[in-house]
mmCIF file of C-alpha atoms and ligand atoms in Angstrom:
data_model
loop_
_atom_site.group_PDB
_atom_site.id
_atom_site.type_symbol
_atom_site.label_atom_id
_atom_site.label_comp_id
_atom_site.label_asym_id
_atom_site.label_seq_id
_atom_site.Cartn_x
_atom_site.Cartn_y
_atom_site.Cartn_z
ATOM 1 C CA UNK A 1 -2.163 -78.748 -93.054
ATOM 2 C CA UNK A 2 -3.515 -78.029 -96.542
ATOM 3 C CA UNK A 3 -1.972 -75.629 -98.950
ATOM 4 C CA UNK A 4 -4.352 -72.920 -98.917
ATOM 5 C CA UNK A 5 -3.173 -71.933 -95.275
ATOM 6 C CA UNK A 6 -0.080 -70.415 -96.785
ATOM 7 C CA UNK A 7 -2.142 -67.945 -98.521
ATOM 8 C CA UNK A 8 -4.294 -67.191 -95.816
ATOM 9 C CA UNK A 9 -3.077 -63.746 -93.987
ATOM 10 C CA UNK A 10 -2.080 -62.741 -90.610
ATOM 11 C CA UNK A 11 -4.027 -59.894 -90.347
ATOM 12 C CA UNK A 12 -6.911 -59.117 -92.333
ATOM 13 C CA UNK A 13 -10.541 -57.354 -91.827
ATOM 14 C CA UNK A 14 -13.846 -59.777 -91.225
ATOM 15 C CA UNK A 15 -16.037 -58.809 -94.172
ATOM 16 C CA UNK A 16 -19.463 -59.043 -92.466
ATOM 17 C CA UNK A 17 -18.462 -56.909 -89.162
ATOM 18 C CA UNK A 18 -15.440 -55.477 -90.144
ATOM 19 C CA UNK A 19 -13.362 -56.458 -87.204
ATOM 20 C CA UNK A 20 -9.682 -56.568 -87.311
ATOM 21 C CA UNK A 21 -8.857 -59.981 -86.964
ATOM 22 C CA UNK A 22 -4.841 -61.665 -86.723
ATOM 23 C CA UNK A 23 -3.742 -65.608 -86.535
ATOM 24 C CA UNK A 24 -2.541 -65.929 -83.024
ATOM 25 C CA UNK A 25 1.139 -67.107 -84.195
ATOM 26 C CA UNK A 26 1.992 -68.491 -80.764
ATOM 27 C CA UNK A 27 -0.383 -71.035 -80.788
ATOM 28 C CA UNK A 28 1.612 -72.482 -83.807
ATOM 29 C CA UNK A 29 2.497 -74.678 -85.131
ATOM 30 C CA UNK A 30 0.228 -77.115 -83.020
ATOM 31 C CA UNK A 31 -3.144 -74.745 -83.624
ATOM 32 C CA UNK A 32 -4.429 -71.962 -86.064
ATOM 33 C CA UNK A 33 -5.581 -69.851 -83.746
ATOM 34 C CA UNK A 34 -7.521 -66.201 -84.543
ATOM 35 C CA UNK A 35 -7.631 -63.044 -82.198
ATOM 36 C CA UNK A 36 -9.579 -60.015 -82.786
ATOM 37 C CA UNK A 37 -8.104 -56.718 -81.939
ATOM 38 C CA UNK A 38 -10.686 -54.577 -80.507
ATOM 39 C CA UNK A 39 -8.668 -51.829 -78.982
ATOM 40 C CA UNK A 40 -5.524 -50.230 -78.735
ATOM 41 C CA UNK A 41 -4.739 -51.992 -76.005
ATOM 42 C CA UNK A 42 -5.201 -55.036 -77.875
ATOM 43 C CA UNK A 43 -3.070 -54.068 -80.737
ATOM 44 C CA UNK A 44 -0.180 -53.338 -78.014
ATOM 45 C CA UNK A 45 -0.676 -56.505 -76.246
ATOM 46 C CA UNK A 46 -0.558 -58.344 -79.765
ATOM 47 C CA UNK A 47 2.697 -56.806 -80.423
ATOM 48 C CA UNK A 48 4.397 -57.047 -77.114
ATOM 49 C CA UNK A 49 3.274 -60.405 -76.754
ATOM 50 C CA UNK A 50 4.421 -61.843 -80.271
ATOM 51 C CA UNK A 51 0.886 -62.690 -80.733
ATOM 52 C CA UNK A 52 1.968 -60.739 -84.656
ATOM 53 C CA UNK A 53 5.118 -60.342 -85.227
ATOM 54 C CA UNK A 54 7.699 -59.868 -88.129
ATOM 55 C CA UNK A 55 8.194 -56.284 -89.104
ATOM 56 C CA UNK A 56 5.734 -56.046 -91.783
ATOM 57 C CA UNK A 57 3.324 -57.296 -89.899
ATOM 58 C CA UNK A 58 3.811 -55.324 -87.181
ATOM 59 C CA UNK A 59 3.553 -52.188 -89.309
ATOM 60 C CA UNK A 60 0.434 -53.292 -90.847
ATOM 61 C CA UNK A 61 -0.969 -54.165 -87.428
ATOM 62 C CA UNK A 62 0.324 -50.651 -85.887
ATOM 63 C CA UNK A 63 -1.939 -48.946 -88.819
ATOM 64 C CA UNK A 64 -4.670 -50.762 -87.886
ATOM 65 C CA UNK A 65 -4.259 -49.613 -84.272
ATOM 66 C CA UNK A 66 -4.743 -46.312 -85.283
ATOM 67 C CA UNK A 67 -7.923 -46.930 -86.926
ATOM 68 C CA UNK A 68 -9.261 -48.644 -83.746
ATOM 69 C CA UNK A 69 -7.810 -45.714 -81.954
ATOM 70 C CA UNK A 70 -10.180 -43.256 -84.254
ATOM 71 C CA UNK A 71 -13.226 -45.736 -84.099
ATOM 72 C CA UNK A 72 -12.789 -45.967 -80.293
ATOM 73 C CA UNK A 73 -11.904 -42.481 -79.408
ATOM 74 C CA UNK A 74 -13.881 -41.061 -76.517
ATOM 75 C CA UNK A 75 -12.451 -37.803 -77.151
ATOM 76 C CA UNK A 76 -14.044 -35.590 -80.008
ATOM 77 C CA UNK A 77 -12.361 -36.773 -83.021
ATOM 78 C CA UNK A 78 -10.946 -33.528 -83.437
ATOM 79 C CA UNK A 79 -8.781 -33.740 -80.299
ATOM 80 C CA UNK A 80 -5.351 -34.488 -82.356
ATOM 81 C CA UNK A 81 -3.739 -34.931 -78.880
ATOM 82 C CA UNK A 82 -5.519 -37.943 -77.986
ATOM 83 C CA UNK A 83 -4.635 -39.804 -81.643
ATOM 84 C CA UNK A 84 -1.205 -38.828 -81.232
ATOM 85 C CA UNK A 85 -0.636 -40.157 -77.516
ATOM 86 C CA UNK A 86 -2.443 -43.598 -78.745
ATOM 87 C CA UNK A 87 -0.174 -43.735 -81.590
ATOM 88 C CA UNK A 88 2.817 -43.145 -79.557
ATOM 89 C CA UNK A 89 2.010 -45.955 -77.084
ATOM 90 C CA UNK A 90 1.551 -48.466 -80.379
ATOM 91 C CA UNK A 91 4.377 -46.854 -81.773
ATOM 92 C CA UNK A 92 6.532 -47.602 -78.543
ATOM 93 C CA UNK A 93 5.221 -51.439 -78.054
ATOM 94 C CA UNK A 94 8.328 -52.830 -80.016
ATOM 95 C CA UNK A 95 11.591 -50.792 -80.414
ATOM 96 C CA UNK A 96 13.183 -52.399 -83.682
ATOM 97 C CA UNK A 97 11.471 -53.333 -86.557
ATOM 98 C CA UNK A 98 11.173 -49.671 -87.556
ATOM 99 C CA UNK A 99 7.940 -50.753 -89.306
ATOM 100 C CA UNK A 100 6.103 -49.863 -87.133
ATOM 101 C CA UNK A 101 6.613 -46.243 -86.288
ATOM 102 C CA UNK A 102 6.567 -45.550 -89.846
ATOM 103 C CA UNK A 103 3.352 -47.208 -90.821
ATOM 104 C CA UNK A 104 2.095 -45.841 -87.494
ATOM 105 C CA UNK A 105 2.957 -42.134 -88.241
ATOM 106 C CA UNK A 106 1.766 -42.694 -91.895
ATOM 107 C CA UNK A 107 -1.004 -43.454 -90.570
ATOM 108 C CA UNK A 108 -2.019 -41.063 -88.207
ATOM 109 C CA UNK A 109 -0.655 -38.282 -90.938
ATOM 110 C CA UNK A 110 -3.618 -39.447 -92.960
ATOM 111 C CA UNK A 111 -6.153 -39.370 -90.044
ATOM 112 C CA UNK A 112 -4.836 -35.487 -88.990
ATOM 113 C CA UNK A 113 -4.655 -34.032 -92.532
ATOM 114 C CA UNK A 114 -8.253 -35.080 -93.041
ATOM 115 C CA UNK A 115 -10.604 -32.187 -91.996
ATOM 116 C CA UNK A 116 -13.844 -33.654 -91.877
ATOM 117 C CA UNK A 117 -13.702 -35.617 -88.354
ATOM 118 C CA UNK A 118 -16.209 -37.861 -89.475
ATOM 119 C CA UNK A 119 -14.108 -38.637 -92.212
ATOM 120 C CA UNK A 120 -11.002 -39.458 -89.857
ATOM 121 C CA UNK A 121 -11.746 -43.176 -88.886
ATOM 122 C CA UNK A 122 -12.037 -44.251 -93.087
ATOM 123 C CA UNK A 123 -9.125 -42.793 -94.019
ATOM 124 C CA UNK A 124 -7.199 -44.776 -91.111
ATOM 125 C CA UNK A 125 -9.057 -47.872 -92.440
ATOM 126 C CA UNK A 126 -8.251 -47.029 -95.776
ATOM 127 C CA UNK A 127 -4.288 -46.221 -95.143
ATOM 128 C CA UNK A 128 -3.975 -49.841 -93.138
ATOM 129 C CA UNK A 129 -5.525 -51.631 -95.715
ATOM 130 C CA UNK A 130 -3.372 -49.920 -98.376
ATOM 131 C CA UNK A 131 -0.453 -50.525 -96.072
ATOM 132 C CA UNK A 132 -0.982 -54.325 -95.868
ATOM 133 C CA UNK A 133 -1.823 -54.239 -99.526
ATOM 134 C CA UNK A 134 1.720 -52.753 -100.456
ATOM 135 C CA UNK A 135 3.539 -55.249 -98.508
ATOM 136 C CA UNK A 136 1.883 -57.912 -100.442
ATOM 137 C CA UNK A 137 3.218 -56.472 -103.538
ATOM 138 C CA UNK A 138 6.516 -55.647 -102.224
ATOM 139 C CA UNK A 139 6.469 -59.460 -101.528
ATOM 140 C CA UNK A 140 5.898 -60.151 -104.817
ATOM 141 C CA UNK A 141 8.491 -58.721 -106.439
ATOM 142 C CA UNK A 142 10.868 -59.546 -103.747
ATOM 143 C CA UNK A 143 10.319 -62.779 -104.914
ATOM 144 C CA UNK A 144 10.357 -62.141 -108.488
ATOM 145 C CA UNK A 145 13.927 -60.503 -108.191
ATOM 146 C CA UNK A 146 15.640 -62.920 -106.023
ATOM 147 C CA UNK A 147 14.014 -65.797 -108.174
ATOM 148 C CA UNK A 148 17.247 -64.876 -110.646
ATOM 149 C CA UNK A 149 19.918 -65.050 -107.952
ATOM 150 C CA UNK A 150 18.223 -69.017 -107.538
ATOM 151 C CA UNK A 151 18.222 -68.916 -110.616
ATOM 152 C CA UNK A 152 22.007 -68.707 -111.887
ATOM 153 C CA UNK A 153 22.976 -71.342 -108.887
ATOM 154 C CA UNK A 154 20.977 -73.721 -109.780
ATOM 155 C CA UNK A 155 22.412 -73.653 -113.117
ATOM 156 C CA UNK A 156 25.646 -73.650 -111.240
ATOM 157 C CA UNK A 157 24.500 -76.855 -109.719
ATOM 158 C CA UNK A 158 23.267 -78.407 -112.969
ATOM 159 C CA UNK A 159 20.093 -79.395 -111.614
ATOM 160 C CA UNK A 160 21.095 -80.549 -107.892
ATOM 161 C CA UNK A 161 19.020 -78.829 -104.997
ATOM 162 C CA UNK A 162 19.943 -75.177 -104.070
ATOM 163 C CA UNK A 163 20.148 -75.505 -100.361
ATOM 164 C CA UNK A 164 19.582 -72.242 -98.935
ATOM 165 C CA UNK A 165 19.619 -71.215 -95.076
ATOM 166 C CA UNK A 166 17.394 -68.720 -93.335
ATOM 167 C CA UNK A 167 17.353 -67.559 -90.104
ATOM 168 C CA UNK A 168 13.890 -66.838 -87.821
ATOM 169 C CA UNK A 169 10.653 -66.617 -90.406
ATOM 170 C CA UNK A 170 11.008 -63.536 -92.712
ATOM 171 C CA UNK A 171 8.020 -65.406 -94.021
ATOM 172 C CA UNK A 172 3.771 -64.689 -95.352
ATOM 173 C CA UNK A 173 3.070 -64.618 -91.118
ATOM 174 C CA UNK A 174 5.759 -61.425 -90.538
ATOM 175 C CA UNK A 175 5.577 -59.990 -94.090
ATOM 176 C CA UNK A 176 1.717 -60.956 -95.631
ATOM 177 C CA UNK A 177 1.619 -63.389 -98.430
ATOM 178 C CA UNK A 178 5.217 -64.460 -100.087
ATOM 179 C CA UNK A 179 6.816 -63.292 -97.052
ATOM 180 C CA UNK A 180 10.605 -61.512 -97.877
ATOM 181 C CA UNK A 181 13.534 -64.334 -97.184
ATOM 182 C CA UNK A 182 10.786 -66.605 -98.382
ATOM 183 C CA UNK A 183 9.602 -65.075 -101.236
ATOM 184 C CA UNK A 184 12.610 -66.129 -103.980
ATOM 185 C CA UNK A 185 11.786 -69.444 -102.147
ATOM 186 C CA UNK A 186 8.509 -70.033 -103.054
ATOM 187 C CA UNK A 187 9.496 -68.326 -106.563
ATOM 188 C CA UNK A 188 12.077 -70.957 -107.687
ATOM 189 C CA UNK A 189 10.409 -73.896 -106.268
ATOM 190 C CA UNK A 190 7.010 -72.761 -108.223
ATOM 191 C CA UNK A 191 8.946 -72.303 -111.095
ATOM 192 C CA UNK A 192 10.149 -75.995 -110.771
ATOM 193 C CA UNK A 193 13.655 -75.343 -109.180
ATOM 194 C CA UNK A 194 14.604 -77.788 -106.824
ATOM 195 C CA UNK A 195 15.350 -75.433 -103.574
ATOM 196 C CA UNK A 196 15.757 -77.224 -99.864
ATOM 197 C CA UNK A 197 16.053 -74.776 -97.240
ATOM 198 C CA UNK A 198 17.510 -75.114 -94.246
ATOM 199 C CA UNK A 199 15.729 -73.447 -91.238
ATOM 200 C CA UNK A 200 17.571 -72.205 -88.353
ATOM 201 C CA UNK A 201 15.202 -73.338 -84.784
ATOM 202 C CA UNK A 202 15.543 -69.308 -83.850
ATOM 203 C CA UNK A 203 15.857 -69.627 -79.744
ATOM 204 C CA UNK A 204 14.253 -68.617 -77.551
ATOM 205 C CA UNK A 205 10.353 -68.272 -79.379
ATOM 206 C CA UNK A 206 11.683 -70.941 -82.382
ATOM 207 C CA UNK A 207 10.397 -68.475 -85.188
ATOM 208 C CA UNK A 208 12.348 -70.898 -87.127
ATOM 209 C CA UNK A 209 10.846 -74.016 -86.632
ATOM 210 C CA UNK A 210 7.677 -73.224 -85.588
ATOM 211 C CA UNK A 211 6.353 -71.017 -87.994
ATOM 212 C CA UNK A 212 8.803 -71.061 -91.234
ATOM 213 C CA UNK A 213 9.152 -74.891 -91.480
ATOM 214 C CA UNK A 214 5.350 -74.990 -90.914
ATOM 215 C CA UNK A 215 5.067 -72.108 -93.546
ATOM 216 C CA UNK A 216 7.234 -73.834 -96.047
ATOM 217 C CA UNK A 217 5.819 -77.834 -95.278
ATOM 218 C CA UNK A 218 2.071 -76.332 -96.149
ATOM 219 C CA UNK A 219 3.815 -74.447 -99.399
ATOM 220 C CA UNK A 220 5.692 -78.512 -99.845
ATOM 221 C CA UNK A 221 8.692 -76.881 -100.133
ATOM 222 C CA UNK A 222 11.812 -78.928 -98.899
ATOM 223 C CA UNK A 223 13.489 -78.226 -95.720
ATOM 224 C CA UNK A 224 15.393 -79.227 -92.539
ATOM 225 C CA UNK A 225 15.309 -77.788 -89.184
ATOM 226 C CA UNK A 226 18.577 -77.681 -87.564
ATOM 227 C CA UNK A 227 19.957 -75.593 -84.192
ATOM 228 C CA UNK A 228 20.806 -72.485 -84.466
ATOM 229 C CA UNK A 229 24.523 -73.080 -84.487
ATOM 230 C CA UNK A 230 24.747 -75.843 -86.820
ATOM 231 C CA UNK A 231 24.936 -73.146 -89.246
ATOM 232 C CA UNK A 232 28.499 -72.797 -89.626
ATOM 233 C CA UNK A 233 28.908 -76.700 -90.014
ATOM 234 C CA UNK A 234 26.682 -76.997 -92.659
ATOM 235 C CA UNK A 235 28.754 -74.289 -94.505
ATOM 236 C CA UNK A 236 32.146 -75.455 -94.076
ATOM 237 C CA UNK A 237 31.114 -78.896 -95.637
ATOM 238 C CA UNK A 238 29.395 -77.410 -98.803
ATOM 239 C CA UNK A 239 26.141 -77.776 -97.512
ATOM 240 C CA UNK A 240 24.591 -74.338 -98.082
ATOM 241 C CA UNK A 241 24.683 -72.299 -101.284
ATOM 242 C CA UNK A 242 23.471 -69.286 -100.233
ATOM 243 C CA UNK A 243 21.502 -67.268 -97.421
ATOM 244 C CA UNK A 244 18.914 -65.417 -96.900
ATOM 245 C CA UNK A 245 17.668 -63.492 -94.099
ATOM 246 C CA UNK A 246 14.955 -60.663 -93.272
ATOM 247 C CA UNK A 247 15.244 -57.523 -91.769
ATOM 248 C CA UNK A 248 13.993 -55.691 -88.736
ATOM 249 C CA UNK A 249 15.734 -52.283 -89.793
ATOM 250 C CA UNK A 250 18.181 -51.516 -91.954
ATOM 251 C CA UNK A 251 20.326 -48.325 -92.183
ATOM 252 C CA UNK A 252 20.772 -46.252 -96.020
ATOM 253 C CA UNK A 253 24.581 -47.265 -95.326
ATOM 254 C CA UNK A 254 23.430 -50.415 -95.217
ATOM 255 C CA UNK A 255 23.879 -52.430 -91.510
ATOM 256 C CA UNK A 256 20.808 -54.635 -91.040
ATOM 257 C CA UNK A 257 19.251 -55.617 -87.780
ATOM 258 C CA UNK A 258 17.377 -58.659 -87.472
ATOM 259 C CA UNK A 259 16.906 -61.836 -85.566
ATOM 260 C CA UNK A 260 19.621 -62.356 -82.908
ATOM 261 C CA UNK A 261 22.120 -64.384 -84.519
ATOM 262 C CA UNK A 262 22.148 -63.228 -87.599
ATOM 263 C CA UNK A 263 24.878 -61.717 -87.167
ATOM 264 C CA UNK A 264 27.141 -65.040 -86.548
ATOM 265 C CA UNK A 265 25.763 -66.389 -89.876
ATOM 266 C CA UNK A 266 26.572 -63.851 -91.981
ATOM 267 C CA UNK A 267 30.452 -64.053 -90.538
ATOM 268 C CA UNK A 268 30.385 -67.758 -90.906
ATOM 269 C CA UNK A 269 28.540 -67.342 -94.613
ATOM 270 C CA UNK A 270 31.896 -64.788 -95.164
ATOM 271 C CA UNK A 271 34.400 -67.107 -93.575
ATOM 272 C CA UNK A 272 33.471 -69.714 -96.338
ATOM 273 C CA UNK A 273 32.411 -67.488 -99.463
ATOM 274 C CA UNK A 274 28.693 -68.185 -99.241
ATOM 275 C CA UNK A 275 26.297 -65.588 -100.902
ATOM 276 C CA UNK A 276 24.502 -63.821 -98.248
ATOM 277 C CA UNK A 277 21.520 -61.526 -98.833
ATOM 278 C CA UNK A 278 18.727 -60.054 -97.022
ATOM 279 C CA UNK A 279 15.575 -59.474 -98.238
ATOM 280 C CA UNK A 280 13.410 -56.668 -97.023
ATOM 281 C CA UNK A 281 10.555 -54.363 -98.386
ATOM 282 C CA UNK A 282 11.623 -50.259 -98.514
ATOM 283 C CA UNK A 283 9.152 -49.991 -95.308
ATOM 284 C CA UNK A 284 12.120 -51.355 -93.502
ATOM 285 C CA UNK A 285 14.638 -49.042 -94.328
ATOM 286 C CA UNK A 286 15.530 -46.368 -91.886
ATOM 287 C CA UNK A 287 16.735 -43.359 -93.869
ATOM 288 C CA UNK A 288 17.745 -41.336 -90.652
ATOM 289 C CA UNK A 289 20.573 -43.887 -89.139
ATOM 290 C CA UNK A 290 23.657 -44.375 -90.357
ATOM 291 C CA UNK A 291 25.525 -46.592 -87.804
ATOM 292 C CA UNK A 292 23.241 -49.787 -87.383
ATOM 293 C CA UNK A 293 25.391 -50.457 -84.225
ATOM 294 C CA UNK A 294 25.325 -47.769 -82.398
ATOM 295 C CA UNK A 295 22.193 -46.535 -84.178
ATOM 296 C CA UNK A 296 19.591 -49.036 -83.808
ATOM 297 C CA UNK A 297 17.798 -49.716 -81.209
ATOM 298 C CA UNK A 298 18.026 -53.538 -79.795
ATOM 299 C CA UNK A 299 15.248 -54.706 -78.001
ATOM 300 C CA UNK A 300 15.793 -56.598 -74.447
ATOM 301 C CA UNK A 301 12.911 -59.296 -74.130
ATOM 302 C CA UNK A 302 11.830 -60.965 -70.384
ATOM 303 C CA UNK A 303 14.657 -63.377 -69.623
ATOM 304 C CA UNK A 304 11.439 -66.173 -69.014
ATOM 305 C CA UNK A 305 12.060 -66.348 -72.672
ATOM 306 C CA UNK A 306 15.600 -68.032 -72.354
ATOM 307 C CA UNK A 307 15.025 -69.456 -68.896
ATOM 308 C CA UNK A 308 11.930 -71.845 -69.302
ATOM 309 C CA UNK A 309 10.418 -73.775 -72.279
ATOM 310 C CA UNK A 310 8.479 -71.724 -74.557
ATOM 311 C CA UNK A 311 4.938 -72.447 -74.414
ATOM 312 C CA UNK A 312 5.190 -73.928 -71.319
ATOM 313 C CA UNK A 313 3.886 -72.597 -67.916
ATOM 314 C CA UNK A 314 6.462 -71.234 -65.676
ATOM 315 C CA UNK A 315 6.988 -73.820 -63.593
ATOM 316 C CA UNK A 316 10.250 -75.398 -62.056
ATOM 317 C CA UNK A 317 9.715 -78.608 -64.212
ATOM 318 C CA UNK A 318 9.879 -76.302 -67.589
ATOM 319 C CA UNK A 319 12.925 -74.868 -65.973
ATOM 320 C CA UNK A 320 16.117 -74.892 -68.772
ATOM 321 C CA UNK A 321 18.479 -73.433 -66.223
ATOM 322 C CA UNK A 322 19.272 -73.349 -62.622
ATOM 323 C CA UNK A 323 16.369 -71.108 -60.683
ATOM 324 C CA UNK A 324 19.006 -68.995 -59.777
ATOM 325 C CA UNK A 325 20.986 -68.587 -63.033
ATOM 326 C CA UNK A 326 19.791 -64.621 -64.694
ATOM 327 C CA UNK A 327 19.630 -64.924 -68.405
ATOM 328 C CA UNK A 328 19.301 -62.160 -70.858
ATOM 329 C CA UNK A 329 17.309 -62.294 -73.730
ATOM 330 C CA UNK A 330 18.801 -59.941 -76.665
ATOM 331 C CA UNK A 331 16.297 -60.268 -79.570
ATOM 332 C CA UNK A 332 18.188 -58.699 -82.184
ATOM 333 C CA UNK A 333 21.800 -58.083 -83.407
ATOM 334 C CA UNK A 334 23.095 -55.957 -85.914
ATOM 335 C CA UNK A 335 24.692 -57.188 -88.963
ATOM 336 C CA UNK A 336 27.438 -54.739 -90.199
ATOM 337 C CA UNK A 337 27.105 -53.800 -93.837
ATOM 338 C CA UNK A 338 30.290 -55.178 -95.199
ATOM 339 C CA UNK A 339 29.046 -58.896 -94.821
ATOM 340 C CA UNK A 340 26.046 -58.607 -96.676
ATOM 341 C CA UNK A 341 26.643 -59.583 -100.377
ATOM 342 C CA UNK A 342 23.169 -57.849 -101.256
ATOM 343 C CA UNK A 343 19.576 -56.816 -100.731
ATOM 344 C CA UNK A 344 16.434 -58.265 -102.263
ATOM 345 C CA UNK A 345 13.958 -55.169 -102.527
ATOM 346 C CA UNK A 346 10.514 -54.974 -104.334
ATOM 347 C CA UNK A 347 12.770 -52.616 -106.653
ATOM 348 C CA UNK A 348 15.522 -54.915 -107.638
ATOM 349 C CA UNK A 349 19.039 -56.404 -105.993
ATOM 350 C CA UNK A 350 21.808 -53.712 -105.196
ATOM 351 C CA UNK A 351 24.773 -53.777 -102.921
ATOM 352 C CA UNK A 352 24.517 -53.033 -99.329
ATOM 353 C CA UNK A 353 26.580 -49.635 -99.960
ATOM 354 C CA UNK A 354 24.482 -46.174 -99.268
ATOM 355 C CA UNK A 355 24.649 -45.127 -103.120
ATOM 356 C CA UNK A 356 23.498 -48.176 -105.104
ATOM 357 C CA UNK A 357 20.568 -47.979 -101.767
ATOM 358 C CA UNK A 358 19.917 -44.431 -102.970
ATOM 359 C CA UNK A 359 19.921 -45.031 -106.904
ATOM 360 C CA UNK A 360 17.570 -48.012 -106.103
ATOM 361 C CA UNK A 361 15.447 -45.589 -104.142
ATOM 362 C CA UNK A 362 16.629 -41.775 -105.381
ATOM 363 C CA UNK A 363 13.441 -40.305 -103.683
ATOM 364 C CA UNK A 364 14.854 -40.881 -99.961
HETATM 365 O O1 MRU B 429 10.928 -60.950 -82.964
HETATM 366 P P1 MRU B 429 10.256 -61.160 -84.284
HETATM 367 O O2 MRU B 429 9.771 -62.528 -84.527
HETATM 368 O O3 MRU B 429 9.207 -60.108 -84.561
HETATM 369 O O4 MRU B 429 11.443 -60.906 -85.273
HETATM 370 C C1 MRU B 429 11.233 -60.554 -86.551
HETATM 371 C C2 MRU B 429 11.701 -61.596 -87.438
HETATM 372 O O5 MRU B 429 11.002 -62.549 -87.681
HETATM 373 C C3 MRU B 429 12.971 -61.557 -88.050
HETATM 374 O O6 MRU B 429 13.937 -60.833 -87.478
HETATM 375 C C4 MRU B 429 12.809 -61.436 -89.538
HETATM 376 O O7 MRU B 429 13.890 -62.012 -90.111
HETATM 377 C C5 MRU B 429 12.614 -60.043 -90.019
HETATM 378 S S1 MRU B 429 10.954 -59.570 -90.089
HETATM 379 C C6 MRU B 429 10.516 -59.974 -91.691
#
């Protein structure tokens, strides 16, 4: 895989016809594989079907399904109804990354407050594109903040590698471009640190080793895939400096959802003093919710996922449990605020503690 691919983004708009086009991230790592989204019900499918994925992504790819929903519409673009019932079916396609319903409803709010219907379908293009755009930047300065936190332990380590664990891919195919855990990654091993990162496999779709070890072998940065409980083994030797995670959802007190079993590293990262910080763009703050654990909404995936090998057909040979044996398939958990040492935002690092949230962001 060549270098360039890490630049390439998930989502992006085909110059010539100007259709929406996404890399079909379950084809990887073994094929790049493109999709075009021609409909809402394309858009949906992409999302329910982890086809996209990652909650910037999926808010950048919501947007874009109200544009199609505008282009498409059947209904005289002045029917609001119609625009809001489309938005509320992309809008309910995933429950937790609560990027979506926000870049979906920022969206639409665009599309409704302009009055010329003809108008309507530009300024959805126009607010996805600005959307995706944003992200990229927020990226960027993710990166450019959490560089310093590298920074100061590799001094700590005079020079040895600053091994660094993340969990599922919070990386430029959920987040456009740097990516969020990634993005202090790729910014102290550009800069010439030595970083090796080691990447949790992320059961049941293997986030982790299928797209953020490919992500970070086409970037050269290095890295180790291990299971996703060797975690706490690794840290009770000395083997990891610090982590970093993404985010789904956080609340303004601070509790973060993301990729089940997050959770269980951020009490094994506390259990042996290990930094650990989540990185996430404002876009995934929820400013309504104060108790992530009660609060948030956790999203129950088809138990297929955990019974038979992923990619596989569904067949009694790809079987990993008894045909009889249910399974349950919790994607996310909720990591209290009191374990996180800190968030990475385009804006800077602060505490995971509602006021230094709010004097990071004063205008929420
Ligand atoms: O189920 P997914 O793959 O959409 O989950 C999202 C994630 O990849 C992670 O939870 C990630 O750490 C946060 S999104 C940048």
């Amino acid at each position: 895989m060549k270098q360039e691919r890490i630049r390439m983004r998930p989502i992006w708009q085909d110059e010539k016809t100007g259709a929406v086009q996404v890399i079909d991230q379950r084809a990887l790592p073994g094929k790049l594989v493109t999709m075009n989204l021609e409909s809402v019900d394309d858009v949906i499918f992409a999302i329910c079907q982890m086809v996209v994925r990652g909650a910037p992504l999926i808010g950048v790819t919501g947007a874009y399904g109200v544009y199609l929903a505008a282009k498409n519409s059947k209904a005289p673009l002045t029917d609001k109804t119609c625009l809001k019932q489309e938005a509320e079916r992309i809008i309910a396609a995933r429950p937790t990354a609560v990027n979506l319903s926000w870049a979906v409803q920022r969206t639409l709010e665009a599309v409704l407050a302009e009055p010329n219907p003809d108008a309507r379908i530009q300024a959805a293009q126009n607010q996805a594109a600005a959307i995706a755009e944003e992200e990229v930047q927020n990226s960027k300065m993710i990166g450019h903040h959490g560089l310093e936190l590298i920074k100061d332990l590799a001094q700590k380590k005079s020079g040895a590698p600053v091994n660094i664990l993340t969990h599922c891919n919070a990386g430029s195919l959920a987040c456009i471009e740097m990516g969020t855990a990634t993005a202090p990654i790729y910014a102290a091993f550009d800069s010439g640190i030595k970083v090796h990162v080691w990447v949790d496999e992320t059961r049941p779709l293997n986030q982790g080793s299928r797209l953020t070890a490919w992500e970070l072998g086409n970037h050269g940065v290095p890295h180790t895939v291990i299971t996703d409980n060797a975690g706490g083994h690794l840290m009770q030797h000395g083997m990891v400096d610090m982590v970093i995670v993404g985010s789904d959802r956080t609340t303004f007190t601070g509790d973060v959802a993301n990729k089940i079993g997050t959770y269980l590293k951020a009490l094994a990262a506390r259990d042996n003093n290990i930094p650990f910080y989540v990185a996430l763009p404002s876009s995934t703050f929820d400013w309504r919710i104060a108790d992530g654990i009660s609060g948030i909404p956790i999203e129950k995936r088809d138990p297929d996922e955990v019974r038979y090998m992923p990619g596989k057909p569904k067949t009694p040979d790809n079987l990993l449990l008894p045909e009889t044996s249910p399974a349950a398939n919790y994607a996310f958990d909720v990591t209290p605020a009191r374990l996180v040492t800190g968030f990475i935002t385009e804006r800077g690092i602060c505490k995971a503690t509602a006021s230094d949230i709010k004097n990071l962001f004063p205008e929420k």
